[in-house]
Coordinates of C-alpha atoms in Angstrom, one line a residue:
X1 CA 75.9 100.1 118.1
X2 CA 76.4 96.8 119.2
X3 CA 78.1 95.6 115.9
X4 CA 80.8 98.1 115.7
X5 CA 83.9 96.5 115.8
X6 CA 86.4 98.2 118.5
X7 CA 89.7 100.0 116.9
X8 CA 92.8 98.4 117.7
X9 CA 96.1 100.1 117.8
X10 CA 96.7 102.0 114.3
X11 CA 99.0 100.9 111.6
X12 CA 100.7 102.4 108.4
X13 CA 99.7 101.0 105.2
X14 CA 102.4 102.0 102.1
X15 CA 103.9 101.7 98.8
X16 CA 107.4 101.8 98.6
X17 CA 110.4 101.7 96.0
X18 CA 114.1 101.3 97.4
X19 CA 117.4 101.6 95.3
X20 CA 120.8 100.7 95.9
X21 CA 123.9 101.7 95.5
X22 CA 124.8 98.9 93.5
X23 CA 122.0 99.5 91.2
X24 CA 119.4 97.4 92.1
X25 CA 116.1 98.2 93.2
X26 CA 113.2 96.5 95.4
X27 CA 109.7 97.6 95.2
X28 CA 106.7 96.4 97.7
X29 CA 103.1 97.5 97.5
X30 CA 100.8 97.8 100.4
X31 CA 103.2 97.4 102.9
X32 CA 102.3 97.5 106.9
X33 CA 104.0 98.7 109.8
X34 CA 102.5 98.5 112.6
X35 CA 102.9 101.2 115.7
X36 CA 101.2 102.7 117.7
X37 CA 100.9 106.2 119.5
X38 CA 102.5 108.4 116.5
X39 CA 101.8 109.6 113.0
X40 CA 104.6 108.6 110.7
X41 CA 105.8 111.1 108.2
X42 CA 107.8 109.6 105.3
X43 CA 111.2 109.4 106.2
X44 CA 110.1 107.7 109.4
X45 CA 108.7 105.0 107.6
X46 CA 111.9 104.7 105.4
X47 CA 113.4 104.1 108.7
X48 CA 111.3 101.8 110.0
X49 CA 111.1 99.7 106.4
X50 CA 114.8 99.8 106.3
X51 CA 115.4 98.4 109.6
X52 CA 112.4 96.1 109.5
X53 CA 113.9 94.5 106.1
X54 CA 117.7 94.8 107.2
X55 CA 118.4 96.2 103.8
X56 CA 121.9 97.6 103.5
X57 CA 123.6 99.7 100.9
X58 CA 120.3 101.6 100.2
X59 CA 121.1 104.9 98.2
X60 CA 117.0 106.0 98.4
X61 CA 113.9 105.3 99.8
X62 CA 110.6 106.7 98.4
X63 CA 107.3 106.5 100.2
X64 CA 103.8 107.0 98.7
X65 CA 100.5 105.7 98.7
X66 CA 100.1 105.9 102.6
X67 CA 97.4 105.3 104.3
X68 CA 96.7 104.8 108.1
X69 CA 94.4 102.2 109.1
X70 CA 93.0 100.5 112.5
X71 CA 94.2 96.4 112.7
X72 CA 90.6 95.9 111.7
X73 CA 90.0 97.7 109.2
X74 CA 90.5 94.9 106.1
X75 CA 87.7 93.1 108.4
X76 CA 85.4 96.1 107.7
X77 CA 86.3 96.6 104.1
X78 CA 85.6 92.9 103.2
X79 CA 82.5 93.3 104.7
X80 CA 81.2 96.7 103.3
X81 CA 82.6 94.8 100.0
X82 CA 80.6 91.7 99.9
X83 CA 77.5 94.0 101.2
X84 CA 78.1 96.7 98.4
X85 CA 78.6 93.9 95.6
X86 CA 81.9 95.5 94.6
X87 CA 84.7 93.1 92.9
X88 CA 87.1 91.2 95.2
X89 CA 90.3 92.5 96.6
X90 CA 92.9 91.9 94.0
X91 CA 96.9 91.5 94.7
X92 CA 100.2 91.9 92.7
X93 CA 102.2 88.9 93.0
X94 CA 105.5 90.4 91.0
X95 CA 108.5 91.6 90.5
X96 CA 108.7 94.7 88.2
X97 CA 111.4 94.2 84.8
X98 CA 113.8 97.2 84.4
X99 CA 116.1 97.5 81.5
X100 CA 119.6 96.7 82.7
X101 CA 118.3 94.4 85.9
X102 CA 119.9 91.5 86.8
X103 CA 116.9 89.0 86.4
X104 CA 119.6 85.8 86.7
X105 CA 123.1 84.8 87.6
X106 CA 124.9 84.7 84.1
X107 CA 121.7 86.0 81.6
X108 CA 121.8 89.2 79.8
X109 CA 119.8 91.7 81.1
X110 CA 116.6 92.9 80.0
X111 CA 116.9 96.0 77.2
X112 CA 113.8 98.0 77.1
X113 CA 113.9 101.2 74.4
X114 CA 111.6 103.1 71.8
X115 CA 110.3 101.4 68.7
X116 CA 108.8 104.9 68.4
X117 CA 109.4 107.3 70.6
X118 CA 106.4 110.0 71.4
X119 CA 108.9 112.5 69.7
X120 CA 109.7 110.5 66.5
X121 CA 105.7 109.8 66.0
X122 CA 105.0 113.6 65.9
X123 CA 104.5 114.9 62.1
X124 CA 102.5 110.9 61.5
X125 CA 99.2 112.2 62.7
X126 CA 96.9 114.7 63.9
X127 CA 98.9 118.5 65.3
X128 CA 99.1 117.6 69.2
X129 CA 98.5 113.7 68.5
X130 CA 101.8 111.2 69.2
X131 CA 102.2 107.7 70.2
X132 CA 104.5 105.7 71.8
X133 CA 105.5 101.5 70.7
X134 CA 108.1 99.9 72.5
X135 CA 110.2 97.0 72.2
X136 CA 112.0 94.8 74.8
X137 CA 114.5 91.8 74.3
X138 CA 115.0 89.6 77.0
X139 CA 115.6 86.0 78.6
X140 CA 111.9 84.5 78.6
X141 CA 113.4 83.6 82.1
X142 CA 113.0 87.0 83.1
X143 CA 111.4 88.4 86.7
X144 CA 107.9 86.8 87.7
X145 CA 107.8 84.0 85.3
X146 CA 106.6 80.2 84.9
X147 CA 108.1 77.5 82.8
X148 CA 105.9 74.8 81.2
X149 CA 107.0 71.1 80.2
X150 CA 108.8 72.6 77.4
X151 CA 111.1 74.2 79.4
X152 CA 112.5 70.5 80.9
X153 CA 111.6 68.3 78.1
X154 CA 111.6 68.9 74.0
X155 CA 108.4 68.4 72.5
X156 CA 106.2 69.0 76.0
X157 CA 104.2 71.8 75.8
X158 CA 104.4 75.2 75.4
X159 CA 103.5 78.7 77.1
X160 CA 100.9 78.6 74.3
X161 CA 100.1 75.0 75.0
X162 CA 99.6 75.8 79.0
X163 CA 95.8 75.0 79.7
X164 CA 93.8 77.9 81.6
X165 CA 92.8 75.1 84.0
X166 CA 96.5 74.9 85.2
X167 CA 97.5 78.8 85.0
X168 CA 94.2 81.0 85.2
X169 CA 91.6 81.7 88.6
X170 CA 93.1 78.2 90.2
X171 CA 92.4 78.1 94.2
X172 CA 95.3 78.6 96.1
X173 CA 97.1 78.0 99.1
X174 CA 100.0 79.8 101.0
X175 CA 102.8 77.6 102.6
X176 CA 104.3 80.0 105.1
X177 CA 107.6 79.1 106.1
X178 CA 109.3 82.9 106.3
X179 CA 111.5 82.2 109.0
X180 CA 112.3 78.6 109.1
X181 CA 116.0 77.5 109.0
X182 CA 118.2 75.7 106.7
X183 CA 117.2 76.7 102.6
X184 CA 115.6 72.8 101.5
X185 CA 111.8 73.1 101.7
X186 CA 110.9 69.4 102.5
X187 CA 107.6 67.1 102.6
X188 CA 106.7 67.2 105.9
X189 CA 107.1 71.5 105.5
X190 CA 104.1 70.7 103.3
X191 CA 101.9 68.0 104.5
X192 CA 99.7 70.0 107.3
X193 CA 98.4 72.0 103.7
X194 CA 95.4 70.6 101.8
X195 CA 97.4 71.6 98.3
X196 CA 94.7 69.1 95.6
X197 CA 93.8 70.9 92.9
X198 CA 95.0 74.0 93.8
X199 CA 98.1 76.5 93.3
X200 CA 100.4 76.2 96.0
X201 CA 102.5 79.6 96.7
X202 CA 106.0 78.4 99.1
X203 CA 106.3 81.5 100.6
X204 CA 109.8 81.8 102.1
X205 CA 110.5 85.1 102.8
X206 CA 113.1 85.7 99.7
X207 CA 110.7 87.3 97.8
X208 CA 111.3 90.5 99.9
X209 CA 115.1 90.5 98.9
X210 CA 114.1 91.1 95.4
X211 CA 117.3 93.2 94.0
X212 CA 119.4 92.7 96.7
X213 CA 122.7 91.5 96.8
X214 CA 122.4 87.7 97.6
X215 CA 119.0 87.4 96.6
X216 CA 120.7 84.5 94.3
X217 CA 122.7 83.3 96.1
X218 CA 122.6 80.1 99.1
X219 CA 118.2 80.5 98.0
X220 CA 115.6 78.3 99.2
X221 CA 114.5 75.5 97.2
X222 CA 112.2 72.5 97.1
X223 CA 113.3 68.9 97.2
X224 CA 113.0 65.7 95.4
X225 CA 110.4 64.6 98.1
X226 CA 108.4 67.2 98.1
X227 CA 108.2 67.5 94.7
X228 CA 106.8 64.2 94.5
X229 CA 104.4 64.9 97.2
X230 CA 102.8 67.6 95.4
X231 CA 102.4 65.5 92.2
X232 CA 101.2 62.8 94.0
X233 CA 98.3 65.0 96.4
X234 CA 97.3 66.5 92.8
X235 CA 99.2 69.9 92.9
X236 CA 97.9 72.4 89.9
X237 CA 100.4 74.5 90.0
X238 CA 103.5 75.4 92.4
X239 CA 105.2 78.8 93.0
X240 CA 108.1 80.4 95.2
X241 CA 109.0 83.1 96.3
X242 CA 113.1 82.3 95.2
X243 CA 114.7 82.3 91.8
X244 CA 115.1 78.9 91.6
X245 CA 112.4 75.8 92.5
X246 CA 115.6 73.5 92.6
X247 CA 118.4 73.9 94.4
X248 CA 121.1 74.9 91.7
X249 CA 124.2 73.1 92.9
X250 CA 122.7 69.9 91.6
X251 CA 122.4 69.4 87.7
X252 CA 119.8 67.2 87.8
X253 CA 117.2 69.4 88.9
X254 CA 114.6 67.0 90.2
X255 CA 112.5 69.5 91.0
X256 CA 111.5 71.1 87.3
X257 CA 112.0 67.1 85.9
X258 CA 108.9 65.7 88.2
X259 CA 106.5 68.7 88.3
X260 CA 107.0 69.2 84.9
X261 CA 106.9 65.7 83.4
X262 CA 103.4 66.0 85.0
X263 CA 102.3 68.9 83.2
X264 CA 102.1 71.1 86.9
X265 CA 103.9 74.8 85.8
X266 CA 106.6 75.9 88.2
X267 CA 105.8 80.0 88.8
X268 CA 109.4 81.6 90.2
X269 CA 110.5 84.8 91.6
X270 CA 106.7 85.4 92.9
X271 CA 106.4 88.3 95.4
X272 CA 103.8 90.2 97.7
X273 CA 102.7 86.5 99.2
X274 CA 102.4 88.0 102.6
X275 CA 99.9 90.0 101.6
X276 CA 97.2 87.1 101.2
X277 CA 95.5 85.0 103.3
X278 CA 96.6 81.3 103.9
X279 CA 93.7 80.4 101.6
X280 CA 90.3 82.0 100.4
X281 CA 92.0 83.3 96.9
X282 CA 92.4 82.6 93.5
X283 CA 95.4 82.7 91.7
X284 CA 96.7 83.4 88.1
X285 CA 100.1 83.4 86.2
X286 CA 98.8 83.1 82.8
X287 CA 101.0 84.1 79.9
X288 CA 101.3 85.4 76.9
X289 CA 100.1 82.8 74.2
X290 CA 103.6 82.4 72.7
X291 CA 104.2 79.1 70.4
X292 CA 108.1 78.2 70.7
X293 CA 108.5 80.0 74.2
X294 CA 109.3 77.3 76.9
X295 CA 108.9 80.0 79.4
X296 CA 107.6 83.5 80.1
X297 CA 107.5 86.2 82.4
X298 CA 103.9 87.1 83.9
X299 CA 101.8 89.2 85.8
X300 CA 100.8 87.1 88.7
X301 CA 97.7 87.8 90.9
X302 CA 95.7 86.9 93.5
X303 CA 91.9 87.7 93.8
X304 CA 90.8 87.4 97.3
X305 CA 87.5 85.8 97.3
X306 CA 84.5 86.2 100.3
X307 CA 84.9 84.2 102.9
X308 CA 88.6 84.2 103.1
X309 CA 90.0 81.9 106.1
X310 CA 92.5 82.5 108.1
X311 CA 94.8 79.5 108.5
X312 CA 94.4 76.6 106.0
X313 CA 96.3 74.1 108.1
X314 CA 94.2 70.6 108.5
X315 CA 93.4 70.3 112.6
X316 CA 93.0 66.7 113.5

């Protein structure tokens, strides 16, 4: 038929969770490697992912979810999708919280247990009929999170006092610097991006060190400058793919101080960014409506929308 889109070389689509032998553990989902002229069986593609990510001291790989797709095939999907009426692709943009993971240089770790434990619960209810309530306690700095004004300034607002507007189904925009040298993320690495009234994701490439060692240490960070560029182009909301927005040798943290005495939430620790499109989403890192919490970890999206360009650059 004449339009059939032609099959370009095959490539491996996966889930994947790696551990260390330092204890830490990083977790990716839909995954792609691309090669062509074999089938890849599962401890190839533990191969390939390890060497592809230069991970070292990696006590075990698992594989699952694979699928193998043609280069085109997200090209066919979207378009069976929007012809079908089903709901937008949708994309995980976090980390996963472990009890006993380091989430920050110097903070406890999280401590995940049993309130009740499926085993205590039996005897409370039906024969054959138990439940399970857990209980965490952790640094609301934790993973995937976002800080609100509170978090720089007493008396700004709240995770309970974040608007929707700023935190919910915001258009969004990738910065794409995975690659680029030196750690500072400056204005002019953000000025070719049309970033008003939209989320703006800095994706650096750190996200994908995610329980490594080093992943806190020498991290990429935004500057003075370019945090004032963001408030001033009208920024909604700003997230990275590090641990920390500013750079953490300097107490003064201009960073969190500007975008937050303008009410714009900082998102940190995002992950998965690679996965979207430049821009034709809609993001969210909403949280829990918590009065008194300054900060909270959050389950981060993205919800691809129809239409979804390929490069969001401005062309003169």
């Amino acid at each position: 038929m004449g339009n059939e889109i032609p099959a370009k070389g095959p490539f491996v689509q996966f889930d994947f969770e790696v551990s260390f032998t330092h204890g830490g553990r990083l977790e990716g989902q839909r995954f792609r490697l691309k090669e062509d002229g074999w089938e890849a069986g599962e401890s190839q593609l533990a191969e390939l992912l390890v060497r592809e990510l230069q991970l070292q001291s990696v006590r075990e790989v698992r594989i699952f979810n694979t699928e193998t797709l043609r280069e085109n095939d997200a090209e066919v999907e979207d378009a069976e999708r929007r012809s079908s009426g089903m709901p937008a692709s949708i994309i995980d943009l976090s980390h996963t919280i472990a009890h006993g993971m380091e989430t920050y240089p110097g903070f406890p770790a999280p401590q995940v247990s049993d309130y009740l434990s499926h085993e205590a619960s039996k005897g409370r209810y039906a024969p054959g009929v138990t439940f399970n309530i857990g209980r965490i306690e952790m640094v609301a700095n934790s993973g995937t999170s976002i800080d609100s004004p509170a978090h720089r300034y007493a008396g700004g607002a709240d995770v309970a006092g974040l608007p929707l507007e700023v935190t919910a189904d915001l258009d969004g925009v990738v910065v794409r610097l995975a690659g680029f040298t030196g750690r500072a993320v400056l204005r002019q690495h953000l000025e070719g991006y049309r970033v008003s009234n939209r989320a703006v994701l800095i994706e650096t490439g750190r996200g994908r060190s995610w329980g490594l060692h080093g992943y806190f240490e020498e991290h990429p960070y935004l500057t003075k400058d370019a945090a004032a560029y963001l408030r001033d182009e009208g920024a909604l909301l700003v997230a990275i793919d590090s641990h920390n927005i500013d750079d953490t040798s300097d107490p003064d943290r201009p960073v969190h101080t500007i975008l937050l005495d303008a009410g714009i939430p900082i998102v940190e620790n995002l992950t998965g960014t690679e996965q979207l499109p430049d821009e034709g989403f809609r993001f969210t890192a909403a949280p829990m409506k918590i009065q008194g919490m300054s900060a909270f970890p959050i389950r981060a999206w993205a919800r691809i929308t129809d239409g979804a360009a390929s490069a969001s650059r401005q062309h003169s």
